[in-house]
Amino acid sequence: MKGLHIHGVSHAYGNNKVLNNVSLTIPTGELVCLLGPSGCGKSTLLRLAAGLETLQCGTIVIDDQTVATKESSLAPEHRHIGLMFQDYALFPHLDIVANVCFGLIGMARDKARARALEMLDQVGMADYAKVYPHTLSGGQQQRIALARALAPEPKLLLLDEPFSGLDTNMRQMIREDTLNVLKQNGVATLMVTHDPEEAMFMADRIKILGRHGRVRQSGSPHDIYYKPNDEFVAGLFGLMNRLGGVVRDGAVETPLGRVGAGGIADGTAVQVLIRPEGIVLSGGNTGSNPGIPVSVSSTHLLGHSSIVSVSPDGNSGDEYFARVHREFSPELEDTIFASIEASDTFVFPLKEDTASAAPIGMAAE
Ligand SMILES: Nc1ncnc2c1ncn2[C@@H]1O[C@H](COP(=O)(O)OP(=O)(O)OP(=O)(O)O)[C@@H](O)[C@H]1O
Ligand SMILES: [Mg+2]
């Protein structure tokens, strides 16, 4: 099958084990995001695929050709890969068209130039062929780096946090444009990010790496978000309400109401995770079962949503975070009720490594 196959790759720097038996397949035309906290080995896996790091264990195959095993390694320049890192690494002494031509070694000059101009056109930078990199914004440099990586028609594109240097608005625009260009070029792409929203936006499939490079889950953005394997994956998407409990009669009783235990056996100690958007606040007149009466202790407007801190009436020690669309004005309501949305609520058996499941996605807010 065309594309990238990584099979059983483990890696250590001295005693520091950074990847643990990672396997991954990306068919041509698909984009897979590697998502995980800082230091979990994302860049290491990318560097191994590129041939910039020596493989210690496993195999790497690109378009049916084995490019690396423990015993043998094809040089990076023969792997037909396009690389793009966070700093773009454009050559300051070359104009834009020469930068894009750089990877087209062996092609006749006029042909290489025509190909470079074609790529510049695709990324919307055809008018900038003769300028030098220092005169361009970060977003424009990113487009040039993408054109340069794609010009030689690589079999595999490796992107390491390619948008992290851009501001929020520019990032959103460039992500969309990049996705269009990648789909147009039909290349297998492995992209590293630690921004869960970015992974959701870009990826056909997401692979989550946890501490020491252990794969925690692989799946579509939908599955990762709505069917997380464990609390580590569920916790990637930012602020979470975490409650303890025990399963009784197939459900867990929480201060905000009963939550189905999803088949976990009665008597099991569990953690219940509720996303802030899974706690629905209402004025009480909206339905027959509005939920539990709560008091609001604070609200913070984040822009497109607000985070509202609530406690069940008569239990001010228990505090939960609810996300409300736009601004929330508790003074307009006599009584506020909270109810739980099942699709944003997850129940997992309590495990020993619970303490390591820290959310990393708050920055995306
Ligand atoms: N050349 C190296 N020599 C020794 N240790 C290294 C080397 N490169 C990376 N490491 C270590 O390996 C671990 C994984 O690093 P890696 O760069 O793959 O993480 P990452 O997931 O890309 O993190 P980030 O999100 O911060 O970029 C880290 O503990 C790092 O310090
Ligand atoms: Mg990295």
Short mmCIF file of C-alpha atoms and ligand atoms in Angstrom, two decimals:
data_model
loop_
_atom_site.label_atom_id
_atom_site.label_comp_id
_atom_site.label_asym_id
_atom_site.label_seq_id
_atom_site.Cartn_x
_atom_site.Cartn_y
_atom_site.Cartn_z
CA MET A 1 0.00 0.00 0.00
CA LYS A 2 1.22 3.52 -0.84
CA GLY A 3 1.95 5.82 2.06
CA LEU A 4 3.79 5.54 5.37
CA HIS A 5 3.98 2.44 7.59
CA ILE A 6 5.71 2.61 10.93
CA HIS A 7 5.80 -0.70 12.73
CA GLY A 8 6.84 -1.44 16.31
CA VAL A 9 9.12 1.55 16.78
CA SER A 10 10.68 2.11 20.19
CA HIS A 11 13.37 4.66 20.94
CA ALA A 12 15.51 5.72 23.88
CA TYR A 13 18.08 8.45 24.43
CA GLY A 14 20.33 6.72 26.95
CA ASN A 15 18.02 5.68 29.80
CA ASN A 16 15.28 8.04 28.67
CA LYS A 17 12.67 5.89 26.89
CA VAL A 18 10.76 8.23 24.59
CA LEU A 19 8.83 5.90 22.24
CA ASN A 20 7.28 2.59 23.21
CA ASN A 21 6.23 0.19 20.43
CA VAL A 22 4.53 2.76 18.20
CA SER A 23 2.87 1.62 14.97
CA LEU A 24 1.21 3.90 12.46
CA THR A 25 -0.15 3.73 8.91
CA ILE A 26 -0.92 6.72 6.69
CA PRO A 27 -2.31 5.92 3.23
CA THR A 28 -1.53 8.40 0.44
CA GLY A 29 -3.88 11.37 0.61
CA GLU A 30 -4.49 11.06 4.37
CA LEU A 31 -3.35 13.34 7.15
CA VAL A 32 -2.57 11.88 10.57
CA CYS A 33 -1.90 14.13 13.56
CA LEU A 34 0.35 13.03 16.39
CA LEU A 35 -0.97 14.71 19.50
CA GLY A 36 0.49 14.61 22.97
CA PRO A 37 2.09 16.61 25.75
CA SER A 38 5.54 18.13 25.53
CA GLY A 39 8.35 15.58 25.63
CA CYS A 40 6.24 12.52 24.73
CA GLY A 41 8.36 11.78 21.64
CA LYS A 42 6.36 13.34 18.77
CA SER A 43 9.31 15.05 17.09
CA THR A 44 11.45 11.97 17.67
CA LEU A 45 9.00 9.84 15.68
CA LEU A 46 9.00 12.43 12.89
CA ARG A 47 12.80 12.55 12.85
CA LEU A 48 12.96 8.75 12.68
CA ALA A 49 10.57 8.75 9.70
CA ALA A 50 12.72 11.41 8.04
CA GLY A 51 15.95 9.49 8.66
CA LEU A 52 17.40 12.26 10.83
CA GLU A 53 17.61 9.87 13.77
CA THR A 54 18.92 6.27 13.75
CA LEU A 55 16.20 3.66 14.19
CA GLN A 56 16.77 1.40 17.22
CA CYS A 57 13.81 -0.96 16.91
CA GLY A 58 11.01 -1.62 14.38
CA THR A 59 10.62 -0.82 10.68
CA ILE A 60 9.68 2.20 8.59
CA VAL A 61 8.25 1.72 5.09
CA ILE A 62 7.43 4.50 2.61
CA ASP A 63 5.48 3.55 -0.54
CA ASP A 64 6.32 -0.17 -0.18
CA GLN A 65 10.04 0.52 0.24
CA THR A 66 11.61 -0.33 3.60
CA VAL A 67 13.60 2.82 4.42
CA ALA A 68 14.76 1.92 7.93
CA THR A 69 15.28 -1.10 10.16
CA LYS A 70 17.67 -1.58 13.06
CA GLU A 71 20.28 -2.82 10.56
CA SER A 72 19.80 -0.56 7.55
CA SER A 73 18.82 3.01 6.77
CA LEU A 74 18.11 4.89 3.56
CA ALA A 75 19.60 8.41 3.60
CA PRO A 76 17.01 11.18 4.19
CA GLU A 77 17.54 12.67 0.70
CA HIS A 78 16.53 9.34 -0.88
CA ARG A 79 13.29 8.90 1.09
CA HIS A 80 11.20 11.30 -1.07
CA ILE A 81 9.90 13.21 1.90
CA GLY A 82 8.98 16.85 2.37
CA LEU A 83 9.86 18.38 5.73
CA MET A 84 8.53 21.43 7.44
CA PHE A 85 9.45 22.58 10.91
CA GLN A 86 8.18 25.34 13.14
CA ASP A 87 10.87 27.84 12.10
CA TYR A 88 10.31 27.23 8.32
CA ALA A 89 14.10 27.50 7.76
CA LEU A 90 13.96 29.49 4.53
CA PHE A 91 17.34 30.47 3.06
CA PRO A 92 17.75 34.21 3.68
CA HIS A 93 20.19 34.76 0.79
CA LEU A 94 17.86 33.21 -1.83
CA ASP A 95 14.76 34.85 -3.26
CA ILE A 96 11.42 33.04 -2.88
CA VAL A 97 11.45 31.23 -6.19
CA ALA A 98 15.03 30.03 -5.56
CA ASN A 99 13.96 28.84 -2.10
CA VAL A 100 11.19 26.73 -3.63
CA CYS A 101 13.55 25.46 -6.39
CA PHE A 102 16.01 24.26 -3.75
CA GLY A 103 14.59 20.75 -3.47
CA LEU A 104 14.35 20.29 -7.24
CA ILE A 105 17.94 19.20 -7.69
CA GLY A 106 18.50 17.34 -10.96
CA MET A 107 15.60 19.04 -12.74
CA ALA A 108 16.40 21.31 -15.71
CA ARG A 109 16.51 24.97 -14.59
CA ASP A 110 13.54 26.24 -16.56
CA LYS A 111 11.46 23.21 -15.60
CA ALA A 112 12.34 23.65 -11.92
CA ARG A 113 11.41 27.32 -12.10
CA ALA A 114 8.08 26.51 -13.76
CA ARG A 115 7.32 23.93 -11.06
CA ALA A 116 8.29 26.39 -8.31
CA LEU A 117 6.01 29.06 -9.79
CA GLU A 118 3.18 26.53 -10.05
CA MET A 119 3.57 25.71 -6.33
CA LEU A 120 3.78 29.40 -5.39
CA ASP A 121 0.54 29.91 -7.29
CA GLN A 122 -1.10 27.05 -5.35
CA VAL A 123 -0.21 28.63 -2.02
CA GLY A 124 -1.30 32.09 -3.18
CA MET A 125 2.24 33.56 -3.25
CA ALA A 126 2.92 33.84 -7.01
CA ASP A 127 3.37 37.62 -6.73
CA TYR A 128 6.24 37.22 -4.27
CA ALA A 129 8.60 35.12 -6.43
CA LYS A 130 11.37 37.72 -6.50
CA VAL A 131 11.33 38.98 -2.91
CA TYR A 132 13.54 37.75 -0.07
CA PRO A 133 12.25 35.87 3.01
CA HIS A 134 12.98 38.65 5.54
CA THR A 135 10.39 40.89 3.84
CA LEU A 136 7.58 38.35 4.46
CA SER A 137 5.28 37.84 7.46
CA GLY A 138 5.30 34.57 9.42
CA GLY A 139 2.17 33.37 7.61
CA GLN A 140 3.68 34.15 4.20
CA GLN A 141 6.90 32.34 5.13
CA GLN A 142 4.84 29.34 6.19
CA ARG A 143 3.21 29.23 2.75
CA ILE A 144 6.63 29.37 1.05
CA ALA A 145 7.92 26.57 3.26
CA LEU A 146 4.88 24.48 2.31
CA ALA A 147 5.45 25.20 -1.41
CA ARG A 148 9.11 24.21 -1.04
CA ALA A 149 8.25 20.97 0.78
CA LEU A 150 5.67 19.97 -1.86
CA ALA A 151 7.53 21.07 -5.02
CA PRO A 152 9.49 17.81 -5.48
CA GLU A 153 6.21 15.83 -5.20
CA PRO A 154 7.21 13.95 -2.04
CA LYS A 155 5.63 10.61 -1.13
CA LEU A 156 5.41 11.73 2.46
CA LEU A 157 5.13 15.13 4.10
CA LEU A 158 6.33 15.55 7.69
CA LEU A 159 5.14 18.67 9.53
CA ASP A 160 6.40 19.49 13.02
CA GLU A 161 4.19 22.12 14.73
CA PRO A 162 4.03 24.09 11.47
CA PHE A 163 1.61 26.76 12.70
CA SER A 164 2.80 27.37 16.24
CA GLY A 165 4.61 30.61 15.38
CA LEU A 166 1.46 32.27 14.01
CA ASP A 167 -1.16 34.33 15.83
CA THR A 168 -4.66 32.88 16.32
CA ASN A 169 -6.40 34.44 13.30
CA MET A 170 -3.53 33.82 10.90
CA ARG A 171 -3.19 30.25 12.18
CA GLN A 172 -6.82 29.47 11.43
CA MET A 173 -6.56 30.85 7.90
CA ILE A 174 -3.26 29.13 7.12
CA ARG A 175 -4.51 25.79 8.51
CA GLU A 176 -7.42 25.89 6.12
CA ASP A 177 -5.29 26.89 3.13
CA THR A 178 -2.67 24.26 3.99
CA LEU A 179 -5.32 21.57 4.21
CA ASN A 180 -6.63 22.53 0.76
CA VAL A 181 -3.15 22.41 -0.76
CA LEU A 182 -2.41 19.03 0.87
CA LYS A 183 -5.66 17.49 -0.34
CA GLN A 184 -5.02 18.87 -3.83
CA ASN A 185 -1.57 17.24 -3.85
CA GLY A 186 -2.74 13.90 -2.41
CA VAL A 187 0.32 13.23 -0.27
CA ALA A 188 0.52 11.16 2.93
CA THR A 189 1.07 13.64 5.76
CA LEU A 190 2.21 13.15 9.33
CA MET A 191 1.76 16.29 11.39
CA VAL A 192 2.85 16.88 14.96
CA THR A 193 0.98 19.23 17.22
CA HIS A 194 0.23 19.66 20.90
CA ASP A 195 -2.91 21.67 20.15
CA PRO A 196 -5.96 19.35 20.30
CA GLU A 197 -8.14 21.78 18.34
CA GLU A 198 -5.57 21.92 15.58
CA ALA A 199 -5.49 18.12 15.43
CA MET A 200 -9.30 17.98 15.29
CA PHE A 201 -9.37 20.52 12.48
CA MET A 202 -6.61 19.05 10.32
CA ALA A 203 -6.60 15.30 10.81
CA ASP A 204 -8.32 12.39 9.10
CA ARG A 205 -7.05 10.39 12.07
CA ILE A 206 -5.42 11.37 15.35
CA LYS A 207 -2.84 9.35 17.24
CA ILE A 208 -2.48 10.25 20.89
CA LEU A 209 0.87 9.68 22.55
CA GLY A 210 1.14 9.73 26.33
CA ARG A 211 4.08 9.83 28.66
CA HIS A 212 7.13 7.79 27.57
CA GLY A 213 5.76 7.64 24.02
CA ARG A 214 3.00 5.11 24.72
CA VAL A 215 0.11 5.16 22.26
CA ARG A 216 -3.06 5.97 24.22
CA GLN A 217 -5.55 6.01 21.36
CA SER A 218 -5.84 6.19 17.56
CA GLY A 219 -9.01 7.16 15.79
CA SER A 220 -11.06 9.71 13.93
CA PRO A 221 -11.46 13.16 15.51
CA HIS A 222 -15.04 12.15 16.37
CA ASP A 223 -13.95 9.00 18.21
CA ILE A 224 -11.13 10.74 20.06
CA TYR A 225 -13.50 13.45 21.30
CA TYR A 226 -16.65 11.43 21.99
CA LYS A 227 -15.24 7.96 22.74
CA PRO A 228 -11.98 8.54 24.61
CA ASN A 229 -10.29 5.32 25.78
CA ASP A 230 -9.27 6.73 29.09
CA GLU A 231 -9.19 9.87 31.18
CA PHE A 232 -5.84 10.93 29.74
CA VAL A 233 -7.39 11.22 26.27
CA ALA A 234 -10.61 12.77 27.58
CA GLY A 235 -8.54 15.31 29.51
CA LEU A 236 -6.60 16.51 26.46
CA PHE A 237 -9.30 18.94 25.44
CA GLY A 238 -8.94 21.35 28.33
CA LEU A 239 -10.73 22.09 31.54
CA MET A 240 -12.54 19.03 32.99
CA ASN A 241 -14.74 18.46 36.02
CA ARG A 242 -13.43 15.37 37.82
CA LEU A 243 -15.56 13.56 40.38
CA GLY A 244 -15.07 10.31 42.25
CA GLY A 245 -17.79 7.70 42.76
CA VAL A 246 -18.79 4.05 42.89
CA VAL A 247 -21.00 2.25 40.38
CA ARG A 248 -24.37 1.16 41.83
CA ASP A 249 -27.17 -0.31 39.72
CA GLY A 250 -25.25 0.53 36.51
CA ALA A 251 -24.85 4.22 37.30
CA VAL A 252 -22.88 6.68 39.42
CA GLU A 253 -24.64 9.12 41.69
CA THR A 254 -22.98 12.58 41.51
CA PRO A 255 -23.93 15.87 43.18
CA LEU A 256 -25.15 17.03 39.74
CA GLY A 257 -27.23 13.93 39.02
CA ARG A 258 -27.02 10.31 37.96
CA VAL A 259 -24.55 9.26 35.26
CA GLY A 260 -24.72 5.94 33.36
CA ALA A 261 -21.64 3.79 34.03
CA GLY A 262 -21.42 2.39 30.47
CA GLY A 263 -21.23 -1.26 31.47
CA ILE A 264 -18.66 -0.89 34.27
CA ALA A 265 -19.45 -3.47 36.99
CA ASP A 266 -21.34 -2.49 40.13
CA GLY A 267 -19.06 -1.80 43.08
CA THR A 268 -16.20 -0.45 40.88
CA ALA A 269 -14.58 2.78 42.07
CA VAL A 270 -14.66 5.22 39.15
CA GLN A 271 -13.75 8.70 38.03
CA VAL A 272 -16.45 10.71 36.32
CA LEU A 273 -15.22 13.38 33.90
CA ILE A 274 -17.63 16.04 32.74
CA ARG A 275 -16.64 18.63 30.15
CA PRO A 276 -17.69 22.19 31.11
CA GLU A 277 -19.96 22.18 28.04
CA GLY A 278 -21.55 19.02 29.48
CA ILE A 279 -22.98 20.96 32.42
CA VAL A 280 -26.04 22.71 31.06
CA LEU A 281 -27.38 25.69 33.01
CA SER A 282 -30.96 26.82 32.69
CA GLY A 283 -33.33 29.27 34.33
CA GLY A 284 -35.57 26.43 35.37
CA ASN A 285 -38.53 27.09 33.11
CA THR A 286 -37.20 25.25 30.10
CA GLY A 287 -38.31 21.67 30.69
CA SER A 288 -39.91 19.17 33.01
CA ASN A 289 -36.56 18.01 34.43
CA PRO A 290 -34.33 21.09 34.69
CA GLY A 291 -31.74 19.43 36.97
CA ILE A 292 -30.19 20.33 40.31
CA PRO A 293 -30.54 23.87 41.75
CA VAL A 294 -27.14 25.56 41.91
CA SER A 295 -25.55 28.83 43.04
CA VAL A 296 -23.16 30.72 40.78
CA SER A 297 -19.94 31.83 42.45
CA SER A 298 -18.16 33.38 39.44
CA THR A 299 -18.36 33.82 35.70
CA HIS A 300 -15.52 34.55 33.27
CA LEU A 301 -16.20 35.72 29.74
CA LEU A 302 -13.70 34.07 27.34
CA GLY A 303 -15.13 35.62 24.16
CA HIS A 304 -17.29 33.12 22.33
CA SER A 305 -18.16 31.41 25.64
CA SER A 306 -18.10 31.95 29.40
CA ILE A 307 -16.86 29.65 32.13
CA VAL A 308 -19.33 29.69 35.03
CA SER A 309 -18.44 28.26 38.40
CA VAL A 310 -21.42 26.66 40.17
CA SER A 311 -22.10 24.76 43.42
CA PRO A 312 -25.17 22.64 44.20
CA ASP A 313 -27.42 24.58 46.60
CA GLY A 314 -26.57 23.76 50.20
CA ASN A 315 -23.13 22.41 49.24
CA SER A 316 -20.89 25.37 48.53
CA GLY A 317 -17.73 23.26 49.01
CA ASP A 318 -18.34 21.40 45.72
CA GLU A 319 -17.54 23.58 42.74
CA TYR A 320 -18.05 22.72 39.06
CA PHE A 321 -17.27 24.56 35.85
CA ALA A 322 -19.93 24.97 33.19
CA ARG A 323 -19.36 26.46 29.75
CA VAL A 324 -22.07 28.74 28.49
CA HIS A 325 -22.37 30.16 24.99
CA ARG A 326 -21.46 33.88 25.02
CA GLU A 327 -21.94 35.97 28.17
CA PHE A 328 -23.81 34.61 31.18
CA SER A 329 -25.92 36.87 33.41
CA PRO A 330 -26.96 34.91 36.53
CA GLU A 331 -28.68 37.98 38.04
CA LEU A 332 -31.42 37.65 35.39
CA GLU A 333 -32.60 34.32 36.84
CA ASP A 334 -34.34 33.60 40.17
CA THR A 335 -33.08 30.04 40.32
CA ILE A 336 -30.45 28.35 38.19
CA PHE A 337 -30.47 24.63 37.52
CA ALA A 338 -27.63 22.43 36.28
CA SER A 339 -28.05 19.18 34.36
CA ILE A 340 -25.52 16.83 32.78
CA GLU A 341 -25.22 16.12 29.06
CA ALA A 342 -24.40 12.42 28.59
CA SER A 343 -22.30 12.92 25.41
CA ASP A 344 -19.83 15.11 27.32
CA THR A 345 -19.59 12.84 30.35
CA PHE A 346 -17.17 9.92 30.71
CA VAL A 347 -16.81 7.25 33.36
CA PHE A 348 -13.54 5.33 33.80
CA PRO A 349 -12.49 2.79 36.41
CA LEU A 350 -10.15 4.46 38.89
CA LYS A 351 -6.53 3.66 37.96
CA GLU A 352 -3.24 4.15 39.74
CA ASP A 353 -1.89 6.57 37.13
CA THR A 354 -4.87 8.92 37.54
CA ALA A 355 -2.57 11.63 38.84
CA SER A 356 -0.71 11.80 35.51
CA ALA A 357 -3.83 12.64 33.54
CA ALA A 358 -3.35 16.39 33.58
CA PRO A 359 -5.22 18.42 30.97
CA ILE A 360 -2.91 20.04 28.41
CA GLY A 361 -5.41 21.81 26.21
CA MET A 362 -6.16 24.94 28.20
CA ALA A 363 -3.94 26.99 25.91
CA ALA A 364 -6.44 26.41 23.10
CA GLU A 365 -8.94 28.57 24.96
N1 LIG B 1 18.88 14.40 20.53
C1 LIG B 1 18.42 14.12 21.76
N2 LIG B 1 19.23 13.66 22.72
C2 LIG B 1 18.78 13.35 23.97
N3 LIG B 1 17.48 13.47 24.35
C3 LIG B 1 16.63 13.93 23.43
C4 LIG B 1 17.03 14.27 22.09
N4 LIG B 1 15.94 14.68 21.41
C5 LIG B 1 14.91 14.61 22.27
N5 LIG B 1 15.31 14.15 23.48
C6 LIG B 1 14.44 13.90 24.64
O1 LIG B 1 13.44 12.97 24.24
C7 LIG B 1 12.17 13.29 24.76
C8 LIG B 1 11.19 13.46 23.63
O2 LIG B 1 11.56 14.57 22.85
P1 LIG B 1 10.72 15.05 21.59
O3 LIG B 1 11.43 16.23 21.02
O4 LIG B 1 10.50 13.89 20.68
O5 LIG B 1 9.35 15.45 22.29
P2 LIG B 1 8.06 16.20 21.68
O6 LIG B 1 6.91 15.31 21.96
O7 LIG B 1 8.33 16.61 20.28
O8 LIG B 1 7.95 17.48 22.62
P3 LIG B 1 7.50 19.01 22.28
O9 LIG B 1 6.01 19.00 22.20
O10 LIG B 1 8.00 19.79 23.46
O11 LIG B 1 8.17 19.41 20.99
C9 LIG B 1 12.40 14.53 25.62
O12 LIG B 1 12.54 14.10 26.95
C10 LIG B 1 13.68 15.12 25.09
O13 LIG B 1 14.37 15.80 26.09
MG MG B 2 8.54 18.45 19.30
#
